[in-house]
Tab-separated table of C-alpha atoms in Angstrom:
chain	number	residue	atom	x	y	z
A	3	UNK	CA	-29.033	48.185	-18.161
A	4	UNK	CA	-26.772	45.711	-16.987
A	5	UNK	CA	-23.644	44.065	-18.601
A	6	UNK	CA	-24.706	40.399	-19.359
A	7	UNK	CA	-22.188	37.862	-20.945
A	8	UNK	CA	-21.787	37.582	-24.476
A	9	UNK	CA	-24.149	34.764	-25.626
A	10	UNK	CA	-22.620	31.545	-26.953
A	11	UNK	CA	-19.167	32.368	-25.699
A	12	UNK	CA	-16.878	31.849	-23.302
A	13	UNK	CA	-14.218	34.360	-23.423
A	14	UNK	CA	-12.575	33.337	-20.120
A	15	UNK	CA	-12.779	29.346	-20.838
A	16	UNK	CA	-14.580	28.994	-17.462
A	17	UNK	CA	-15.987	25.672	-18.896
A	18	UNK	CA	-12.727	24.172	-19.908
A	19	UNK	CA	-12.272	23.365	-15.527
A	20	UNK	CA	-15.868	22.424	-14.827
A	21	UNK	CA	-15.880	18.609	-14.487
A	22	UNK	CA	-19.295	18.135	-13.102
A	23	UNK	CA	-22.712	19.624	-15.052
A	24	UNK	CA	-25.606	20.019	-12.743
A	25	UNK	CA	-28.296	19.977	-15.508
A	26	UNK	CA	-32.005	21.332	-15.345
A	27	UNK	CA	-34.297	18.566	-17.167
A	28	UNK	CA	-37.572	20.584	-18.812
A	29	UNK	CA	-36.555	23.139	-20.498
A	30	UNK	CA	-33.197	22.464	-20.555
A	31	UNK	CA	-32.505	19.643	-21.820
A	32	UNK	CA	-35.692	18.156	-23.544
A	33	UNK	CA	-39.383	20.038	-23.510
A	34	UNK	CA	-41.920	17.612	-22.190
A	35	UNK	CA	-40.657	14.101	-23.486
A	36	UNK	CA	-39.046	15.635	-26.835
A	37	UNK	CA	-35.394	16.610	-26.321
A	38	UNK	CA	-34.129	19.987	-26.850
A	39	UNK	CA	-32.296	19.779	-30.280
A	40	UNK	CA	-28.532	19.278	-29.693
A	41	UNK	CA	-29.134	18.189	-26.240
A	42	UNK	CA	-27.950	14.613	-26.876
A	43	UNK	CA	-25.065	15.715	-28.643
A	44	UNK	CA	-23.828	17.690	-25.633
A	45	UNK	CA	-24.479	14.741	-23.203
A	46	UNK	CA	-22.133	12.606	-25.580
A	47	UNK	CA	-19.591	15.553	-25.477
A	48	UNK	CA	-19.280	15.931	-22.170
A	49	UNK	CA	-18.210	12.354	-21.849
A	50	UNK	CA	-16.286	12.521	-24.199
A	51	UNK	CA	-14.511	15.179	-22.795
A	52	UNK	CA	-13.863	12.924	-19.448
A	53	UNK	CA	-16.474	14.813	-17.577
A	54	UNK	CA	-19.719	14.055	-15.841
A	55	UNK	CA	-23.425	15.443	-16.090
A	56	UNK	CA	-25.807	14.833	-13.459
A	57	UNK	CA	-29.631	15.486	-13.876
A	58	UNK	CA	-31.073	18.170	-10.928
A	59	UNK	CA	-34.983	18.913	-10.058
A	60	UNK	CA	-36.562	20.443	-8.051
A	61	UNK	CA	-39.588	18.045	-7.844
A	62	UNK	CA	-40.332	16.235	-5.031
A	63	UNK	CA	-43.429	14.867	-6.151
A	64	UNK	CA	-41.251	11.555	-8.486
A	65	UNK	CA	-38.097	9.816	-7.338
A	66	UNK	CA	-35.019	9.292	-9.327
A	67	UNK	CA	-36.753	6.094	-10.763
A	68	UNK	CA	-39.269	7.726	-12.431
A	69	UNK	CA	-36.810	9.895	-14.099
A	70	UNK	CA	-34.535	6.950	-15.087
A	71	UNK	CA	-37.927	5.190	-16.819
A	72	UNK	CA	-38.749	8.760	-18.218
A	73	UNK	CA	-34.703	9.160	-19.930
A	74	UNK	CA	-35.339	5.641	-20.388
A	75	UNK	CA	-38.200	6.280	-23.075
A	76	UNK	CA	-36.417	8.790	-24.228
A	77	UNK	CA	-33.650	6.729	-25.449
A	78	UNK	CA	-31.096	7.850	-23.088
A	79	UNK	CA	-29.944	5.074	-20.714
A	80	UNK	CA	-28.595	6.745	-17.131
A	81	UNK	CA	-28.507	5.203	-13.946
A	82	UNK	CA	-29.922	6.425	-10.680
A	83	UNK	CA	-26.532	7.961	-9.909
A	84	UNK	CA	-27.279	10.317	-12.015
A	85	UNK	CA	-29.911	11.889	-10.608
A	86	UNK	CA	-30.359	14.018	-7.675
A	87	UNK	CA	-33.647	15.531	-6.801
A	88	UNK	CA	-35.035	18.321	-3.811
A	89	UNK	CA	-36.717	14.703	-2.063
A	90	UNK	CA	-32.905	13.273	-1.658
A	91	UNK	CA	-31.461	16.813	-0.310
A	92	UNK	CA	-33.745	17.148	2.057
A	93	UNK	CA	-33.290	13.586	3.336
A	94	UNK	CA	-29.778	14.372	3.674
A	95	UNK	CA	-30.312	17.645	5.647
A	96	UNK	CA	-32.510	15.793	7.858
A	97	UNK	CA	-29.982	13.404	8.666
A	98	UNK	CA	-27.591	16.617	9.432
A	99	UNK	CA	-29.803	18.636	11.244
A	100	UNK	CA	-32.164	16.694	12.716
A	101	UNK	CA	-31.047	13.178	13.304
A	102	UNK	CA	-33.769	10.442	14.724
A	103	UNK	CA	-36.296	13.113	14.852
A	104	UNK	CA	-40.300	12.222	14.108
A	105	UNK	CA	-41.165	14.191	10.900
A	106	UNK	CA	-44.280	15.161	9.457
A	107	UNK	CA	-43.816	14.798	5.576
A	108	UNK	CA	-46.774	16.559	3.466
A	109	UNK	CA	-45.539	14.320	0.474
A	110	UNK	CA	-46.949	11.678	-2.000
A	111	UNK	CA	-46.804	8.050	-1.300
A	112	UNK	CA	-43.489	8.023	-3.287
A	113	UNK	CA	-41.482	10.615	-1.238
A	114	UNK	CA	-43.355	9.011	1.759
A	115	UNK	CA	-41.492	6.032	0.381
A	116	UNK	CA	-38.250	7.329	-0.068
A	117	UNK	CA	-37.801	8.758	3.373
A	118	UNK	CA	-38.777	5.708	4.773
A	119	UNK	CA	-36.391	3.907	3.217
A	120	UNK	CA	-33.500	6.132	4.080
A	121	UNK	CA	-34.399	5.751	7.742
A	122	UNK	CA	-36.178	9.125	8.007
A	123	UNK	CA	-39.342	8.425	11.153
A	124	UNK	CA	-42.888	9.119	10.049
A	125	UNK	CA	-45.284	10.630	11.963
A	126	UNK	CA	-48.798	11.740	12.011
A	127	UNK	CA	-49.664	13.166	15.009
A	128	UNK	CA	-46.548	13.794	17.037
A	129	UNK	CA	-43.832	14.932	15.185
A	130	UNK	CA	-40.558	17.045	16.114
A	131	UNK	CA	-40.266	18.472	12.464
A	132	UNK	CA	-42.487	19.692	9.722
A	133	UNK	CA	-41.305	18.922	5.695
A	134	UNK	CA	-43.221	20.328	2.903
A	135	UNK	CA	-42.602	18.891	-0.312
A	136	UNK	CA	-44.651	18.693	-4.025
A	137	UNK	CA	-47.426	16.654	-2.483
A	138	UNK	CA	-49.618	15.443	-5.753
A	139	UNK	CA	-52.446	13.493	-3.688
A	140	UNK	CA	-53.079	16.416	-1.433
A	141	UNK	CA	-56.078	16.360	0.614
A	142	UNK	CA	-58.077	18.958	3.029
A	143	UNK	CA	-57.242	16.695	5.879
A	144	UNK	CA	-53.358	16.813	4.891
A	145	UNK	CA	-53.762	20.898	4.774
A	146	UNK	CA	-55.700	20.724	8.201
A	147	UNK	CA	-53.076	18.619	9.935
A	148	UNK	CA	-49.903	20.539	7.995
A	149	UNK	CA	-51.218	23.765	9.358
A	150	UNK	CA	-51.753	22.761	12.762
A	151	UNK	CA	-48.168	21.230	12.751
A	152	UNK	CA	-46.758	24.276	11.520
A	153	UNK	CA	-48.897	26.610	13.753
A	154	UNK	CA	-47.481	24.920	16.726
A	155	UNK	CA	-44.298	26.370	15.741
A	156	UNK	CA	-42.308	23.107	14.596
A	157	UNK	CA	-39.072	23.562	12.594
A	158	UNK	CA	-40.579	23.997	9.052
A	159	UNK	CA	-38.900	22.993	5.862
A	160	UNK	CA	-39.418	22.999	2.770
A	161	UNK	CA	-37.874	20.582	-0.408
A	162	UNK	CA	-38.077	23.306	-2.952
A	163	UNK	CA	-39.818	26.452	-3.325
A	164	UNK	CA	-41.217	26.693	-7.366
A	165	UNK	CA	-44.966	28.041	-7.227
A	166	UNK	CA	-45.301	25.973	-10.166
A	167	UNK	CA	-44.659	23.078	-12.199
A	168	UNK	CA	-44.775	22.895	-15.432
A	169	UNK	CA	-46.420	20.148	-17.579
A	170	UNK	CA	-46.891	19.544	-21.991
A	171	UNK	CA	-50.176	21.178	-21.195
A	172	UNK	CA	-49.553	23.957	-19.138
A	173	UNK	CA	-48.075	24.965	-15.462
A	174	UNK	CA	-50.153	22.753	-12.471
A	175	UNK	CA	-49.216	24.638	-8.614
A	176	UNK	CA	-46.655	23.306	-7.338
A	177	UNK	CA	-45.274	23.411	-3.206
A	178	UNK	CA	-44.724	27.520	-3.070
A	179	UNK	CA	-48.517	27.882	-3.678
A	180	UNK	CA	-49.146	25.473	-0.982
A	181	UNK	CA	-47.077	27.628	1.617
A	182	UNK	CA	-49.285	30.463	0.779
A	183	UNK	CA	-52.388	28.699	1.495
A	184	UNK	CA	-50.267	27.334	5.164
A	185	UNK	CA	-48.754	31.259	5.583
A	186	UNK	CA	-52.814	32.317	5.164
A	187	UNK	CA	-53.882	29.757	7.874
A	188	UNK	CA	-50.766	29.456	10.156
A	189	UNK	CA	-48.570	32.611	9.842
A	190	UNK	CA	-45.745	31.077	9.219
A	191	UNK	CA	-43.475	30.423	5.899
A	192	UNK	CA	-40.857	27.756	5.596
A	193	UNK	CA	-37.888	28.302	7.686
A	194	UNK	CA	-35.466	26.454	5.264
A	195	UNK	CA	-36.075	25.689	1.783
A	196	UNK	CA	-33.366	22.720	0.579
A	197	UNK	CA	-34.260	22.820	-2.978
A	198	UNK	CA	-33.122	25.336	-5.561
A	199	UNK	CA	-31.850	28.638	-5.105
A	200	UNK	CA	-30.704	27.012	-2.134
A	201	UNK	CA	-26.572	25.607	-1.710
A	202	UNK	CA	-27.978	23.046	0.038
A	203	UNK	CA	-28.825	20.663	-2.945
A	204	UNK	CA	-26.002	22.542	-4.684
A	205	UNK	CA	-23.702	20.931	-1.669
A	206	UNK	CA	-25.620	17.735	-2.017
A	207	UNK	CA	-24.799	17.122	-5.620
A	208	UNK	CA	-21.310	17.935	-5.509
A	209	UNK	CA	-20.776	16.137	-2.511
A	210	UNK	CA	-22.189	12.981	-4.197
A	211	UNK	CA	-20.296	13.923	-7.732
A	212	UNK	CA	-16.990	13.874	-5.816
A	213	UNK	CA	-16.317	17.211	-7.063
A	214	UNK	CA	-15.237	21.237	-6.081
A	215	UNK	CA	-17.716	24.256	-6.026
A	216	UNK	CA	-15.032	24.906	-8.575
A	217	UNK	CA	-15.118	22.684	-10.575
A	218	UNK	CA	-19.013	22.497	-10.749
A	219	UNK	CA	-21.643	24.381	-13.274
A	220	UNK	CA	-25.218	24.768	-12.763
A	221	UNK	CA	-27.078	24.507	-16.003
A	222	UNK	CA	-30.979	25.642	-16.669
A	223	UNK	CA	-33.533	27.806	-17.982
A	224	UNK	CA	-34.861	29.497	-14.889
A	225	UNK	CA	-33.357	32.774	-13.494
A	226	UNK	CA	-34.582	32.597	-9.661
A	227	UNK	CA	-33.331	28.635	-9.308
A	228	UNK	CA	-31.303	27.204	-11.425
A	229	UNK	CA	-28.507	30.400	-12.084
A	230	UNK	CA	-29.242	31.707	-8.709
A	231	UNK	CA	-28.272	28.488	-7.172
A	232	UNK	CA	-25.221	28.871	-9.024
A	233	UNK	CA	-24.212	32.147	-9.101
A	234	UNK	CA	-25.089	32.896	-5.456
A	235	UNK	CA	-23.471	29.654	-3.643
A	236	UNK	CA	-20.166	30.056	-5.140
A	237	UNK	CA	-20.631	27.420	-8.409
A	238	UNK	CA	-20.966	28.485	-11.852
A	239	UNK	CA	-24.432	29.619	-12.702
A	240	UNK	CA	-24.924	29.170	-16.796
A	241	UNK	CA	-27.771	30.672	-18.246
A	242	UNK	CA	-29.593	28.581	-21.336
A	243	UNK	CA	-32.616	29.945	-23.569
A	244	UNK	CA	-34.217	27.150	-24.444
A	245	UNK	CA	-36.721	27.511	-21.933
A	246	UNK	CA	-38.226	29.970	-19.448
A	247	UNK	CA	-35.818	32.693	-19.400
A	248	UNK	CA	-35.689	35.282	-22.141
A	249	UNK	CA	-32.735	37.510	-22.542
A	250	UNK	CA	-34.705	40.385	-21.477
A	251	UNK	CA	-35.768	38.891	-18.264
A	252	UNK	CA	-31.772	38.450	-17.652
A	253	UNK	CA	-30.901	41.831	-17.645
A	254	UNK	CA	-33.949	42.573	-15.134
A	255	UNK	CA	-33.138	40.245	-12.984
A	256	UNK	CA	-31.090	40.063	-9.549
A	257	UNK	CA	-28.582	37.856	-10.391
A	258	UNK	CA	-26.662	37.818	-13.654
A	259	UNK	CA	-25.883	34.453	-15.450
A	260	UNK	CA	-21.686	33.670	-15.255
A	261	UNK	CA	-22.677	32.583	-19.091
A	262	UNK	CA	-25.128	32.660	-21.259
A	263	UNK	CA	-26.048	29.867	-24.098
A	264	UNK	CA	-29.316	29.870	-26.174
A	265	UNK	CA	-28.917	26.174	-25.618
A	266	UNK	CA	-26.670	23.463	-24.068
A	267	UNK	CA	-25.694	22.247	-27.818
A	268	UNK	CA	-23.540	25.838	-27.897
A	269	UNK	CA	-21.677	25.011	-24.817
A	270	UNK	CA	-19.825	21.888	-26.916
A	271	UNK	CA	-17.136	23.810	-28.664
A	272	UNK	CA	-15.777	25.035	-25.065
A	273	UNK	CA	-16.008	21.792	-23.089
């Protein structure tokens, strides 16, 4: 069995030079549209304490708008700034790696939206670059014309890579599932996945925070994103267990949390 950090501490004071929190929302910092108890508190803390927080998902299926109206409900009042989603990253490596090409985006009419707006070209039938993302009106004809894309051997990426998403009543299949059903028909899986585990969105955020790998700590409940995409890209991966992750599933897993928390309200005596 493997060593795992001692829960609710944080004997080296790792947290005391982190000036950026990349937080995971569901099950991290509320549970549906109920916050997590304490979760509040350690928002107000970490201002407090001169340091930022900055909301991260995965989902590509809702813009940072929706999230602001969601917080917004919520009673917590945040601007757009504050929140950086798999959609924006993968706009961003777009504009990196593939610069005035015609994409084919498998995406609702709101990520169809966004790119649009940040300059990314559409395009049905003749496009230089496949992107996958959560695509919540998906259609046969979208999975037809997907697979045919990706069959013809396009560059293929992906926004994130979660098999599911999880709702108040359950989990609904999320973009992983999808490439299944595309690997089944066209052989092929994603060739770069933006989203979480990746240090692409990782980059992203800190890039728009202003701050260091450093200086930056990836907070959330899941094992296989959220601490991987700390822990294995050179920020600090903290491990909370208010959601998914169990303790037990920690010390199975590949990567081991830099801390552990059973929720973010612990973490306020160290900021």
């Amino acid at each position: 069995m493997k060593q795992l950090p001692e829960v609710n501490q944080d004997i080296r004071s790792r947290l005391k030079d982190i000036t950026c929190f990349a937080l995971d929302m569901d099950g991290t910092v509320y549970l549906g549209t109920k916050w997590i108890e304490g979760a509040v508190d350690f928002l107000k803390a970490v201002e407090k304490a001169g340091k930022q927080y900055i909301f991260l998902t995965n989902n590509s299926s809702k813009g940072p708008e929706n999230y602001v109206e969601k917080l917004a409900a919520m009673g917590l009042i945040v601007t757009k700034d504050r929140i950086v989603t798999s959609g924006q990253a993968t706009i961003s490596y777009l504009k990196k790696h593939y610069p005035g090409k015609r994409v084919y985006l498998l995406g609702n009419d709101l990520l169809q939206r966004e790119f649009q707006e940040e300059g990314i070209l559409l395009a049905e039938n003749d496009p230089e670059v496949v992107v996958t993302g959560f695509d919540t009106s998906l259609t046969y004809e979208k999975l037809c014309r997907v697979c045919d894309h990706v069959r013809a051997g396009l560059p293929y990426i992906a926004t994130h890579p979660d098999y599911n998403c999880p709702t108040e009543d359950g989990f609904i299949p999320d973009i992983g599932s999808f490439h299944e059903l595309i690997h089944a028909s066209a052989f092929r899986y994603p060739d770069h996945v933006v989203g979480k585990p990746s240090g692409d969105i990782m980059d992203y955020l800190a890039g728009r925070a202003g701050t260091s790998r450093a200086e930056t700590a990836m907070v959330g409940d899941r094992l296989y994103t959220d601490v991987a995409a700390g822990v294995n890209n050179g920020y600090t991966g903290i491990l909370v267990l208010s959601g998914e992750a169990t303790l037990a599933d920690a010390e199975e897993a590949e990567v081991t949390p830099d801390l552990i928390f059973t929720s973010v309200k612990e973490m306020i005596p160290f900021l």
